[in-house]
Amino acid sequence: MKKDKNVMNVIANVNWKDEIGVIAGPFQPTDTKQSWLSRAARKANVSVRYITSLYYGHVKDPKFSVASSVLSAAELARIEATRREAAQLASRFEITAEGLNAKDADFFGAEINSLLDAANRLRSMGGT
């Protein structure tokens, strides 16, 4: 019983607006607020009406199943964003290594190897 109260307290203190924003992603020039919220609803597998109510604060204490779906979708969105950033950083490392290789491969050999090793590690961690 005590554990259930703790879980419900955590759910009640979540900033739903931020979580929904993470799920929906950046607001595109072609988006309306409704289409943006609809994208979040699709990704979280929750009704648009419920997402809209959470976003605008009409529902302060959502059902556990809805809260769980929204929080899980937000976590997945954060993981995907981190993977994209890791892939971008790996690409930058590879481009820098290519530039150093073109400049003087003998002089910058250790740096080139370090950059390529870091890029490979980032790609293996990110699953890309």
Short mmCIF file of C-alpha atoms in Angstrom, two decimals:
data_model
loop_
_atom_site.label_atom_id
_atom_site.label_comp_id
_atom_site.label_asym_id
_atom_site.label_seq_id
_atom_site.Cartn_x
_atom_site.Cartn_y
_atom_site.Cartn_z
CA MET A 1 0.00 0.00 0.00
CA LYS A 2 2.81 2.39 0.89
CA LYS A 3 4.59 1.65 -2.39
CA ASP A 4 1.43 2.42 -4.36
CA LYS A 5 1.14 5.80 -2.63
CA ASN A 6 4.73 6.63 -3.55
CA VAL A 7 4.13 5.75 -7.19
CA MET A 8 0.98 7.84 -7.28
CA ASN A 9 2.81 10.78 -5.66
CA VAL A 10 5.48 10.59 -8.34
CA ILE A 11 2.83 10.48 -11.08
CA ALA A 12 1.01 13.44 -9.54
CA ASN A 13 4.23 15.52 -9.57
CA VAL A 14 5.19 14.92 -13.20
CA ASN A 15 5.34 17.95 -15.49
CA TRP A 16 3.05 16.53 -18.18
CA LYS A 17 3.55 19.47 -20.50
CA ASP A 18 7.30 18.78 -20.68
CA GLU A 19 6.83 15.02 -21.08
CA ILE A 20 4.35 15.50 -23.93
CA GLY A 21 6.74 17.99 -25.56
CA VAL A 22 9.52 15.41 -25.46
CA ILE A 23 7.26 12.80 -27.06
CA ALA A 24 5.93 15.10 -29.80
CA GLY A 25 9.35 16.47 -30.67
CA PRO A 26 10.05 19.92 -32.02
CA PHE A 27 7.15 22.03 -33.21
CA GLN A 28 7.49 22.11 -37.01
CA PRO A 29 6.49 25.11 -39.17
CA THR A 30 3.72 22.99 -40.72
CA ASP A 31 2.34 21.91 -37.31
CA THR A 32 -0.69 23.20 -35.53
CA LYS A 33 -0.98 22.70 -31.79
CA GLN A 34 -3.54 19.97 -32.46
CA SER A 35 -1.35 18.12 -34.98
CA TRP A 36 1.61 18.36 -32.60
CA LEU A 37 -0.45 16.93 -29.73
CA SER A 38 -1.82 14.26 -32.09
CA ARG A 39 1.74 13.18 -32.89
CA ALA A 40 2.43 12.79 -29.16
CA ALA A 41 -0.80 10.83 -28.72
CA ARG A 42 0.11 8.42 -31.54
CA LYS A 43 3.59 7.83 -30.17
CA ALA A 44 2.29 7.28 -26.62
CA ASN A 45 -0.67 5.18 -27.79
CA VAL A 46 -3.07 7.40 -25.85
CA SER A 47 -6.13 9.28 -27.09
CA VAL A 48 -5.66 12.82 -28.37
CA ARG A 49 -8.31 14.00 -25.94
CA TYR A 50 -6.40 12.60 -22.96
CA ILE A 51 -3.07 14.04 -24.16
CA THR A 52 -4.71 17.43 -24.68
CA SER A 53 -6.24 17.32 -21.20
CA LEU A 54 -2.88 16.42 -19.67
CA TYR A 55 -1.07 19.11 -21.66
CA TYR A 56 -3.42 21.89 -20.60
CA GLY A 57 -3.59 20.70 -17.00
CA HIS A 58 -7.25 19.67 -16.97
CA VAL A 59 -6.22 16.26 -15.64
CA LYS A 60 -3.87 16.46 -12.67
CA ASP A 61 -3.87 12.78 -11.69
CA PRO A 62 -4.16 10.53 -14.77
CA LYS A 63 -4.96 6.84 -14.75
CA PHE A 64 -1.91 4.69 -14.10
CA SER A 65 -2.06 3.08 -17.56
CA VAL A 66 -2.08 6.47 -19.29
CA ALA A 67 0.68 7.84 -17.08
CA SER A 68 2.78 4.76 -17.70
CA SER A 69 2.29 5.00 -21.48
CA VAL A 70 3.19 8.69 -21.58
CA LEU A 71 6.24 8.30 -19.35
CA SER A 72 7.47 5.28 -21.33
CA ALA A 73 7.05 7.11 -24.63
CA ALA A 74 8.93 10.12 -23.25
CA GLU A 75 11.77 7.89 -22.11
CA LEU A 76 11.96 6.24 -25.55
CA ALA A 77 11.99 9.67 -27.20
CA ARG A 78 14.88 10.75 -24.98
CA ILE A 79 16.81 7.57 -25.81
CA GLU A 80 16.29 8.11 -29.55
CA ALA A 81 17.42 11.75 -29.26
CA THR A 82 20.57 10.63 -27.45
CA ARG A 83 21.27 8.04 -30.15
CA ARG A 84 20.90 10.69 -32.87
CA GLU A 85 23.27 13.02 -31.01
CA ALA A 86 25.82 10.21 -30.57
CA ALA A 87 25.67 9.43 -34.30
CA GLN A 88 26.18 13.12 -35.14
CA LEU A 89 29.15 13.33 -32.79
CA ALA A 90 30.65 10.16 -34.28
CA SER A 91 30.32 11.72 -37.75
CA ARG A 92 32.08 14.87 -36.54
CA PHE A 93 34.90 12.78 -35.10
CA GLU A 94 35.28 10.91 -38.41
CA ILE A 95 35.30 14.14 -40.43
CA THR A 96 37.91 15.63 -38.10
CA ALA A 97 40.03 12.49 -38.39
CA GLU A 98 39.80 12.67 -42.20
CA GLY A 99 40.93 16.30 -42.09
CA LEU A 100 43.87 15.49 -39.85
CA ASN A 101 44.76 12.53 -42.07
CA ALA A 102 44.78 14.79 -45.13
CA LYS A 103 46.93 17.35 -43.31
CA ASP A 104 49.65 15.04 -41.97
CA ALA A 105 48.85 11.42 -41.17
CA ASP A 106 52.25 10.74 -39.59
CA PHE A 107 52.17 13.71 -37.23
CA PHE A 108 48.51 13.34 -36.20
CA GLY A 109 48.43 9.52 -36.21
CA ALA A 110 47.63 9.13 -32.50
CA GLU A 111 44.87 11.76 -32.63
CA ILE A 112 43.37 10.19 -35.74
CA ASN A 113 43.30 6.77 -34.11
CA SER A 114 41.74 8.22 -30.94
CA LEU A 115 39.04 10.04 -32.90
CA LEU A 116 38.19 6.97 -34.97
CA ASP A 117 38.14 4.77 -31.86
CA ALA A 118 35.81 7.22 -30.10
CA ALA A 119 33.55 7.33 -33.17
CA ASN A 120 33.39 3.53 -33.28
CA ARG A 121 32.56 3.37 -29.57
CA LEU A 122 29.80 5.95 -29.95
CA ARG A 123 28.31 4.07 -32.87
CA SER A 124 28.43 0.74 -31.03
CA MET A 125 26.78 2.22 -27.93
CA GLY A 126 24.08 3.94 -29.94
CA GLY A 127 23.22 0.92 -32.01
CA THR A 128 23.98 2.78 -35.25
#
